[in-house]
Protein backbone atom coordinates (compact mmCIF):
# COMPACT_ATOMS: atom_id res chain seq x y z
CA UNK A 1 0.00 0.00 0.00
CA UNK A 2 1.12 3.53 -0.69
CA UNK A 3 2.15 5.47 2.40
CA UNK A 4 3.98 8.56 3.51
CA UNK A 5 5.31 8.50 7.05
CA UNK A 6 6.47 11.45 9.09
CA UNK A 7 8.62 10.11 11.86
CA UNK A 8 8.11 12.89 14.40
CA UNK A 9 4.75 14.26 15.49
CA UNK A 10 6.30 17.20 17.37
CA UNK A 11 9.67 18.91 17.06
CA UNK A 12 10.49 21.61 19.61
CA UNK A 13 13.56 23.69 18.82
CA UNK A 14 15.13 26.95 19.93
CA UNK A 15 15.30 29.95 17.65
CA UNK A 16 18.34 30.01 15.33
CA UNK A 17 18.96 26.28 15.84
CA UNK A 18 18.97 23.87 12.88
CA UNK A 19 16.03 21.56 12.35
CA UNK A 20 15.23 18.42 10.38
CA UNK A 21 11.72 17.09 9.83
CA UNK A 22 11.79 13.52 8.64
CA UNK A 23 9.65 11.96 5.94
CA UNK A 24 9.76 8.48 4.43
CA UNK A 25 7.64 7.21 1.59
CA UNK A 26 6.81 3.73 0.40
CA UNK A 27 8.50 2.67 -2.79
CA UNK A 28 5.09 2.22 -4.41
CA UNK A 29 4.49 5.97 -4.18
CA UNK A 30 5.22 7.62 -7.49
CA UNK A 31 8.05 10.03 -7.11
CA UNK A 32 6.40 13.40 -6.89
CA UNK A 33 7.15 14.61 -3.37
CA UNK A 34 6.02 17.74 -1.59
CA UNK A 35 6.29 19.58 1.69
CA UNK A 36 3.34 21.74 2.73
CA UNK A 37 3.16 24.14 5.66
CA UNK A 38 0.00 24.96 7.58
CA UNK A 39 -0.09 27.98 9.86
CA UNK A 40 -2.81 28.12 12.53
CA UNK A 41 -6.31 28.57 11.09
CA UNK A 42 -4.96 28.68 7.54
CA UNK A 43 -4.95 26.33 4.59
CA UNK A 44 -1.95 24.35 3.41
CA UNK A 45 0.70 26.20 1.45
CA UNK A 46 3.21 24.49 -0.81
CA UNK A 47 6.70 24.87 0.63
CA UNK A 48 8.72 22.93 -1.93
CA UNK A 49 8.43 20.07 -4.38
CA UNK A 50 10.49 17.41 -6.07
CA UNK A 51 9.31 16.31 -9.50
CA UNK A 52 12.55 15.33 -11.24
CA UNK A 53 16.09 16.54 -11.77
CA UNK A 54 18.26 17.79 -8.92
CA UNK A 55 17.63 15.82 -5.75
CA UNK A 56 18.07 18.92 -3.59
CA UNK A 57 15.20 21.38 -3.71
CA UNK A 58 14.96 24.69 -1.92
CA UNK A 59 12.22 27.06 -0.83
CA UNK A 60 12.36 30.84 -0.82
CA UNK A 61 12.41 31.03 2.99
CA UNK A 62 15.49 28.91 3.61
CA UNK A 63 14.07 25.39 3.81
CA UNK A 64 15.51 22.61 1.70
CA UNK A 65 14.70 18.96 1.16
CA UNK A 66 16.68 16.15 -0.41
CA UNK A 67 15.16 13.31 -2.35
CA UNK A 68 16.98 10.11 -1.41
CA UNK A 69 15.82 7.20 -3.53
CA UNK A 70 17.89 4.53 -1.80
CA UNK A 71 16.53 5.48 1.62
CA UNK A 72 13.07 6.43 0.29
CA UNK A 73 13.29 9.67 2.23
CA UNK A 74 12.52 13.32 1.64
CA UNK A 75 13.62 15.06 4.84
CA UNK A 76 13.07 18.78 5.31
CA UNK A 77 15.86 20.89 6.79
CA UNK A 78 16.59 24.45 7.75
CA UNK A 79 19.97 25.56 9.14
CA UNK A 80 18.56 28.30 11.37
CA UNK A 81 14.87 28.54 12.31
CA UNK A 82 12.86 31.60 13.23
CA UNK A 83 9.88 32.01 15.52
CA UNK A 84 7.71 32.54 12.45
CA UNK A 85 8.51 29.01 11.24
CA UNK A 86 6.26 27.65 13.97
CA UNK A 87 3.60 25.66 12.10
CA UNK A 88 2.46 22.19 11.08
CA UNK A 89 4.42 20.63 8.24
CA UNK A 90 3.07 17.91 5.98
CA UNK A 91 4.99 15.67 3.65
CA UNK A 92 3.02 14.37 0.67
CA UNK A 93 3.71 12.18 -2.27
CA UNK A 94 2.47 10.23 -5.18
CA UNK A 95 -1.24 10.14 -5.66
CA UNK A 96 -2.17 12.70 -3.05
CA UNK A 97 -0.97 10.74 -0.03
CA UNK A 98 -0.20 12.91 3.00
CA UNK A 99 1.82 12.11 6.08
CA UNK A 100 0.44 12.65 9.55
CA UNK A 101 2.11 16.00 10.03
CA UNK A 102 4.93 17.34 12.21
CA UNK A 103 4.31 20.24 14.55
CA UNK A 104 7.37 22.47 14.58
CA UNK A 105 7.51 24.68 17.64
CA UNK A 106 10.24 27.32 17.70
CA UNK A 107 10.98 28.78 21.11
CA UNK A 108 12.86 32.00 21.86
CA UNK B 1 -4.69 36.17 -8.44
CA UNK B 2 -7.50 35.17 -6.11
CA UNK B 3 -6.98 31.98 -4.16
CA UNK B 4 -9.31 29.08 -3.48
CA UNK B 5 -12.41 30.28 -1.64
CA UNK B 6 -14.39 28.17 0.79
CA UNK B 7 -17.48 28.80 2.85
CA UNK B 8 -18.53 28.64 5.55
CA UNK B 9 -15.33 28.77 7.61
CA UNK B 10 -16.98 27.17 10.63
CA UNK B 11 -20.06 25.05 11.09
CA UNK B 12 -21.57 23.36 14.13
CA UNK B 13 -24.39 20.86 13.67
CA UNK B 14 -25.99 18.04 15.59
CA UNK B 15 -25.56 14.44 14.52
CA UNK B 16 -28.04 13.25 11.92
CA UNK B 17 -28.36 16.75 10.48
CA UNK B 18 -27.17 17.62 7.00
CA UNK B 19 -24.52 20.15 5.98
CA UNK B 20 -23.06 21.52 2.77
CA UNK B 21 -19.73 23.14 2.00
CA UNK B 22 -18.91 25.30 -0.97
CA UNK B 23 -15.65 25.76 -2.85
CA UNK B 24 -14.65 28.11 -5.65
CA UNK B 25 -11.30 27.15 -7.19
CA UNK B 26 -8.70 29.38 -8.77
CA UNK B 27 -9.89 30.57 -12.17
CA UNK B 28 -8.79 28.23 -14.93
CA UNK B 29 -7.96 25.30 -12.68
CA UNK B 30 -9.65 22.25 -14.15
CA UNK B 31 -8.85 19.92 -11.27
CA UNK B 32 -10.60 20.26 -7.93
CA UNK B 33 -10.10 18.19 -4.79
CA UNK B 34 -11.94 17.75 -1.50
CA UNK B 35 -9.99 16.54 1.51
CA UNK B 36 -10.98 15.61 5.06
CA UNK B 37 -8.47 16.51 7.77
CA UNK B 38 -9.22 15.01 11.16
CA UNK B 39 -7.46 16.63 14.11
CA UNK B 40 -3.92 15.32 14.44
CA UNK B 41 -3.89 13.67 11.02
CA UNK B 42 -2.88 14.58 7.50
CA UNK B 43 -5.48 15.41 4.88
CA UNK B 44 -7.25 12.47 3.28
CA UNK B 45 -8.52 12.78 -0.27
CA UNK B 46 -12.27 12.36 -0.54
CA UNK B 47 -12.88 13.15 -4.19
CA UNK B 48 -11.08 14.54 -7.23
CA UNK B 49 -12.82 16.25 -10.14
CA UNK B 50 -11.43 16.99 -13.59
CA UNK B 51 -13.70 19.70 -14.96
CA UNK B 52 -17.14 18.34 -14.01
CA UNK B 53 -16.20 14.66 -14.11
CA UNK B 54 -15.14 12.51 -11.15
CA UNK B 55 -11.58 11.16 -11.40
CA UNK B 56 -11.32 9.47 -8.02
CA UNK B 57 -13.93 9.03 -5.29
CA UNK B 58 -12.64 5.78 -3.86
CA UNK B 59 -12.38 7.15 -0.31
CA UNK B 60 -15.68 9.04 -0.30
CA UNK B 61 -18.23 7.43 2.08
CA UNK B 62 -20.95 7.42 -0.51
CA UNK B 63 -23.69 6.36 1.87
CA UNK B 64 -23.58 9.82 3.46
CA UNK B 65 -21.24 12.03 1.46
CA UNK B 66 -21.90 13.49 -1.96
CA UNK B 67 -20.15 16.07 -4.10
CA UNK B 68 -20.85 17.79 -7.35
CA UNK B 69 -19.20 20.20 -9.73
CA UNK B 70 -21.94 20.74 -12.23
CA UNK B 71 -20.46 23.50 -14.40
CA UNK B 72 -16.84 22.54 -13.96
CA UNK B 73 -16.11 25.53 -11.75
CA UNK B 74 -17.32 25.67 -8.16
CA UNK B 75 -18.19 22.62 -6.15
CA UNK B 76 -20.36 21.54 -3.25
CA UNK B 77 -19.67 18.77 -0.73
CA UNK B 78 -22.63 17.51 1.28
CA UNK B 79 -22.93 15.25 4.31
CA UNK B 80 -26.30 13.71 5.09
CA UNK B 81 -26.76 12.56 7.80
CA UNK B 82 -23.72 13.68 9.76
CA UNK B 83 -22.03 11.50 12.37
CA UNK B 84 -19.82 12.50 15.27
CA UNK B 85 -16.77 11.11 13.46
CA UNK B 86 -17.32 13.56 10.61
CA UNK B 87 -15.96 16.35 12.82
CA UNK B 88 -12.96 17.59 10.86
CA UNK B 89 -11.64 20.35 8.65
CA UNK B 90 -12.78 20.00 5.05
CA UNK B 91 -10.23 21.35 2.63
CA UNK B 92 -10.74 22.21 -1.00
CA UNK B 93 -7.82 22.47 -3.39
CA UNK B 94 -7.44 23.17 -7.07
CA UNK B 95 -4.73 22.51 -9.61
CA UNK B 96 -3.80 23.52 -13.12
CA UNK B 97 -1.49 20.59 -13.81
CA UNK B 98 -2.70 17.88 -11.35
CA UNK B 99 0.67 18.15 -9.61
CA UNK B 100 0.82 21.41 -7.70
CA UNK B 101 -2.26 22.02 -5.57
CA UNK B 102 -3.51 25.27 -4.08
CA UNK B 103 -5.55 24.93 -0.91
CA UNK B 104 -8.38 26.97 0.48
CA UNK B 105 -8.61 27.94 4.17
CA UNK B 106 -10.92 25.03 4.97
CA UNK B 107 -14.24 24.60 6.73
CA UNK B 108 -14.11 23.42 10.32
CA UNK B 109 -17.07 21.14 11.03
CA UNK B 110 -18.09 20.19 14.55
CA UNK B 111 -20.76 17.53 14.95
CA UNK B 112 -22.30 17.35 18.44
PDB file of N, CA and C in Angstrom, chain A residues 32 34 36 38 41-46 49 51 88 90 95-101, chain B residues 9-10 33 35 37 40-43 45 48 55-56 91 99-101 103-105 108:
ATOM      1  N   UNK A  32       6.634  11.971  -7.015  1.00  0.00           N
ATOM      2  CA  UNK A  32       6.404  13.399  -6.892  1.00  0.00           C
ATOM      3  C   UNK A  32       6.296  13.608  -5.391  1.00  0.00           C
ATOM      4  N   UNK A  34       6.322  16.364  -1.958  1.00  0.00           N
ATOM      5  CA  UNK A  34       6.018  17.740  -1.588  1.00  0.00           C
ATOM      6  C   UNK A  34       6.158  17.930  -0.077  1.00  0.00           C
ATOM      7  N   UNK A  36       4.303  20.658   2.545  1.00  0.00           N
ATOM      8  CA  UNK A  36       3.341  21.736   2.730  1.00  0.00           C
ATOM      9  C   UNK A  36       3.477  22.264   4.155  1.00  0.00           C
ATOM     10  N   UNK A  38       1.335  24.490   7.175  1.00  0.00           N
ATOM     11  CA  UNK A  38      -0.001  24.959   7.582  1.00  0.00           C
ATOM     12  C   UNK A  38       0.129  25.799   8.837  1.00  0.00           C
ATOM     13  N   UNK A  41      -5.072  28.067  11.690  1.00  0.00           N
ATOM     14  CA  UNK A  41      -6.309  28.572  11.087  1.00  0.00           C
ATOM     15  C   UNK A  41      -6.147  28.985   9.624  1.00  0.00           C
ATOM     16  N   UNK A  42      -5.148  28.409   8.964  1.00  0.00           N
ATOM     17  CA  UNK A  42      -4.965  28.685   7.542  1.00  0.00           C
ATOM     18  C   UNK A  42      -4.926  27.387   6.754  1.00  0.00           C
ATOM     19  N   UNK A  43      -5.064  27.507   5.445  1.00  0.00           N
ATOM     20  CA  UNK A  43      -4.949  26.334   4.591  1.00  0.00           C
ATOM     21  C   UNK A  43      -3.500  25.941   4.365  1.00  0.00           C
ATOM     22  N   UNK A  44      -3.305  24.835   3.702  1.00  0.00           N
ATOM     23  CA  UNK A  44      -1.951  24.354   3.412  1.00  0.00           C
ATOM     24  C   UNK A  44      -1.327  25.195   2.299  1.00  0.00           C
ATOM     25  N   UNK A  45      -0.042  25.479   2.471  1.00  0.00           N
ATOM     26  CA  UNK A  45       0.703  26.200   1.448  1.00  0.00           C
ATOM     27  C   UNK A  45       1.869  25.327   0.999  1.00  0.00           C
ATOM     28  N   UNK A  46       2.090  25.271  -0.304  1.00  0.00           N
ATOM     29  CA  UNK A  46       3.213  24.491  -0.812  1.00  0.00           C
ATOM     30  C   UNK A  46       4.515  25.153  -0.405  1.00  0.00           C
ATOM     31  N   UNK A  49       8.846  21.276  -3.666  1.00  0.00           N
ATOM     32  CA  UNK A  49       8.427  20.073  -4.377  1.00  0.00           C
ATOM     33  C   UNK A  49       9.606  19.460  -5.117  1.00  0.00           C
ATOM     34  N   UNK A  51       9.976  16.993  -8.384  1.00  0.00           N
ATOM     35  CA  UNK A  51       9.314  16.313  -9.499  1.00  0.00           C
ATOM     36  C   UNK A  51      10.316  15.473 -10.271  1.00  0.00           C
ATOM     37  N   UNK A  88       2.550  23.630  11.358  1.00  0.00           N
ATOM     38  CA  UNK A  88       2.457  22.187  11.082  1.00  0.00           C
ATOM     39  C   UNK A  88       2.993  21.963   9.677  1.00  0.00           C
ATOM     40  N   UNK A  90       3.553  19.169   6.529  1.00  0.00           N
ATOM     41  CA  UNK A  90       3.066  17.911   5.975  1.00  0.00           C
ATOM     42  C   UNK A  90       3.912  17.520   4.779  1.00  0.00           C
ATOM     43  N   UNK A  95       0.137   9.807  -5.341  1.00  0.00           N
ATOM     44  CA  UNK A  95      -1.238  10.145  -5.663  1.00  0.00           C
ATOM     45  C   UNK A  95      -1.929  10.725  -4.426  1.00  0.00           C
ATOM     46  N   UNK A  96      -1.469  11.923  -4.075  1.00  0.00           N
ATOM     47  CA  UNK A  96      -2.166  12.704  -3.054  1.00  0.00           C
ATOM     48  C   UNK A  96      -2.215  11.995  -1.705  1.00  0.00           C
ATOM     49  N   UNK A  97      -1.096  11.387  -1.331  1.00  0.00           N
ATOM     50  CA  UNK A  97      -0.973  10.744  -0.026  1.00  0.00           C
ATOM     51  C   UNK A  97      -0.222  11.688   0.902  1.00  0.00           C
ATOM     52  N   UNK A  98      -0.827  12.018   2.043  1.00  0.00           N
ATOM     53  CA  UNK A  98      -0.200  12.913   3.004  1.00  0.00           C
ATOM     54  C   UNK A  98       0.286  12.138   4.219  1.00  0.00           C
ATOM     55  N   UNK A  99       1.387  12.620   4.787  1.00  0.00           N
ATOM     56  CA  UNK A  99       1.818  12.110   6.081  1.00  0.00           C
ATOM     57  C   UNK A  99       0.956  12.686   7.193  1.00  0.00           C
ATOM     58  N   UNK A 100       1.258  12.292   8.405  1.00  0.00           N
ATOM     59  CA  UNK A 100       0.439  12.655   9.550  1.00  0.00           C
ATOM     60  C   UNK A 100       0.713  14.066  10.060  1.00  0.00           C
ATOM     61  N   UNK A 101       1.783  14.653   9.611  1.00  0.00           N
ATOM     62  CA  UNK A 101       2.114  16.003  10.030  1.00  0.00           C
ATOM     63  C   UNK A 101       3.145  16.038  11.144  1.00  0.00           C
TER      64      UNK A 101
ATOM     65  N   UNK B   9     -16.608  29.083   6.972  1.00  0.00           N
ATOM     66  CA  UNK B   9     -15.335  28.768   7.609  1.00  0.00           C
ATOM     67  C   UNK B   9     -15.547  27.855   8.804  1.00  0.00           C
ATOM     68  N   UNK B  10     -16.668  27.992   9.456  1.00  0.00           N
ATOM     69  CA  UNK B  10     -16.976  27.172  10.629  1.00  0.00           C
ATOM     70  C   UNK B  10     -18.442  26.750  10.575  1.00  0.00           C
ATOM     71  N   UNK B  33     -10.188  19.261  -5.772  1.00  0.00           N
ATOM     72  CA  UNK B  33     -10.099  18.192  -4.788  1.00  0.00           C
ATOM     73  C   UNK B  33     -10.831  18.591  -3.514  1.00  0.00           C
ATOM     74  N   UNK B  35     -10.693  17.329   0.524  1.00  0.00           N
ATOM     75  CA  UNK B  35      -9.987  16.535   1.514  1.00  0.00           C
ATOM     76  C   UNK B  35     -10.704  16.632   2.861  1.00  0.00           C
ATOM     77  N   UNK B  37      -9.618  16.507   6.855  1.00  0.00           N
ATOM     78  CA  UNK B  37      -8.472  16.512   7.767  1.00  0.00           C
ATOM     79  C   UNK B  37      -8.989  16.410   9.196  1.00  0.00           C
ATOM     80  N   UNK B  40      -5.093  16.142  14.167  1.00  0.00           N
ATOM     81  CA  UNK B  40      -3.923  15.316  14.435  1.00  0.00           C
ATOM     82  C   UNK B  40      -3.515  14.409  13.294  1.00  0.00           C
ATOM     83  N   UNK B  41      -4.205  14.509  12.169  1.00  0.00           N
ATOM     84  CA  UNK B  41      -3.889  13.668  11.017  1.00  0.00           C
ATOM     85  C   UNK B  41      -3.644  14.521   9.783  1.00  0.00           C
ATOM     86  N   UNK B  42      -3.044  13.907   8.783  1.00  0.00           N
ATOM     87  CA  UNK B  42      -2.882  14.577   7.503  1.00  0.00           C
ATOM     88  C   UNK B  42      -4.165  14.544   6.710  1.00  0.00           C
ATOM     89  N   UNK B  43      -4.277  15.411   5.717  1.00  0.00           N
ATOM     90  CA  UNK B  43      -5.477  15.412   4.876  1.00  0.00           C
ATOM     91  C   UNK B  43      -5.658  14.083   4.151  1.00  0.00           C
ATOM     92  N   UNK B  45      -7.742  12.439   0.916  1.00  0.00           N
ATOM     93  CA  UNK B  45      -8.517  12.775  -0.271  1.00  0.00           C
ATOM     94  C   UNK B  45      -9.880  12.108  -0.229  1.00  0.00           C
ATOM     95  N   UNK B  48     -11.804  13.719  -6.274  1.00  0.00           N
ATOM     96  CA  UNK B  48     -11.084  14.543  -7.231  1.00  0.00           C
ATOM     97  C   UNK B  48     -11.924  14.693  -8.487  1.00  0.00           C
ATOM     98  N   UNK B  55     -12.770  11.940 -11.090  1.00  0.00           N
ATOM     99  CA  UNK B  55     -11.583  11.156 -11.399  1.00  0.00           C
ATOM    100  C   UNK B  55     -11.373  10.057 -10.370  1.00  0.00           C
ATOM    101  N   UNK B  56     -11.570  10.416  -9.097  1.00  0.00           N
ATOM    102  CA  UNK B  56     -11.318   9.472  -8.017  1.00  0.00           C
ATOM    103  C   UNK B  56     -12.247   9.799  -6.856  1.00  0.00           C
ATOM    104  N   UNK B  91     -11.086  20.506   3.451  1.00  0.00           N
ATOM    105  CA  UNK B  91     -10.231  21.347   2.629  1.00  0.00           C
ATOM    106  C   UNK B  91     -10.562  21.152   1.160  1.00  0.00           C
ATOM    107  N   UNK B  99      -0.526  18.416 -10.414  1.00  0.00           N
ATOM    108  CA  UNK B  99       0.669  18.154  -9.609  1.00  0.00           C
ATOM    109  C   UNK B  99       0.714  19.128  -8.437  1.00  0.00           C
ATOM    110  N   UNK B 100       0.753  20.399  -8.749  1.00  0.00           N
ATOM    111  CA  UNK B 100       0.818  21.406  -7.699  1.00  0.00           C
ATOM    112  C   UNK B 100      -0.589  21.843  -7.327  1.00  0.00           C
ATOM    113  N   UNK B 101      -0.917  21.695  -6.038  1.00  0.00           N
ATOM    114  CA  UNK B 101      -2.264  22.017  -5.565  1.00  0.00           C
ATOM    115  C   UNK B 101      -2.239  23.301  -4.744  1.00  0.00           C
ATOM    116  N   UNK B 103      -4.518  25.246  -1.883  1.00  0.00           N
ATOM    117  CA  UNK B 103      -5.545  24.928  -0.914  1.00  0.00           C
ATOM    118  C   UNK B 103      -6.313  26.160  -0.456  1.00  0.00           C
ATOM    119  N   UNK B 104      -7.581  25.963  -0.178  1.00  0.00           N
ATOM    120  CA  UNK B 104      -8.383  26.974   0.475  1.00  0.00           C
ATOM    121  C   UNK B 104      -8.166  26.937   1.983  1.00  0.00           C
ATOM    122  N   UNK B 105      -8.807  27.857   2.723  1.00  0.00           N
ATOM    123  CA  UNK B 105      -8.610  27.937   4.173  1.00  0.00           C
ATOM    124  C   UNK B 105      -9.312  26.834   4.943  1.00  0.00           C
ATOM    125  N   UNK B 108     -14.196  24.234   9.111  1.00  0.00           N
ATOM    126  CA  UNK B 108     -14.105  23.419  10.324  1.00  0.00           C
ATOM    127  C   UNK B 108     -15.501  22.992  10.732  1.00  0.00           C
TER     128      UNK B 108
END
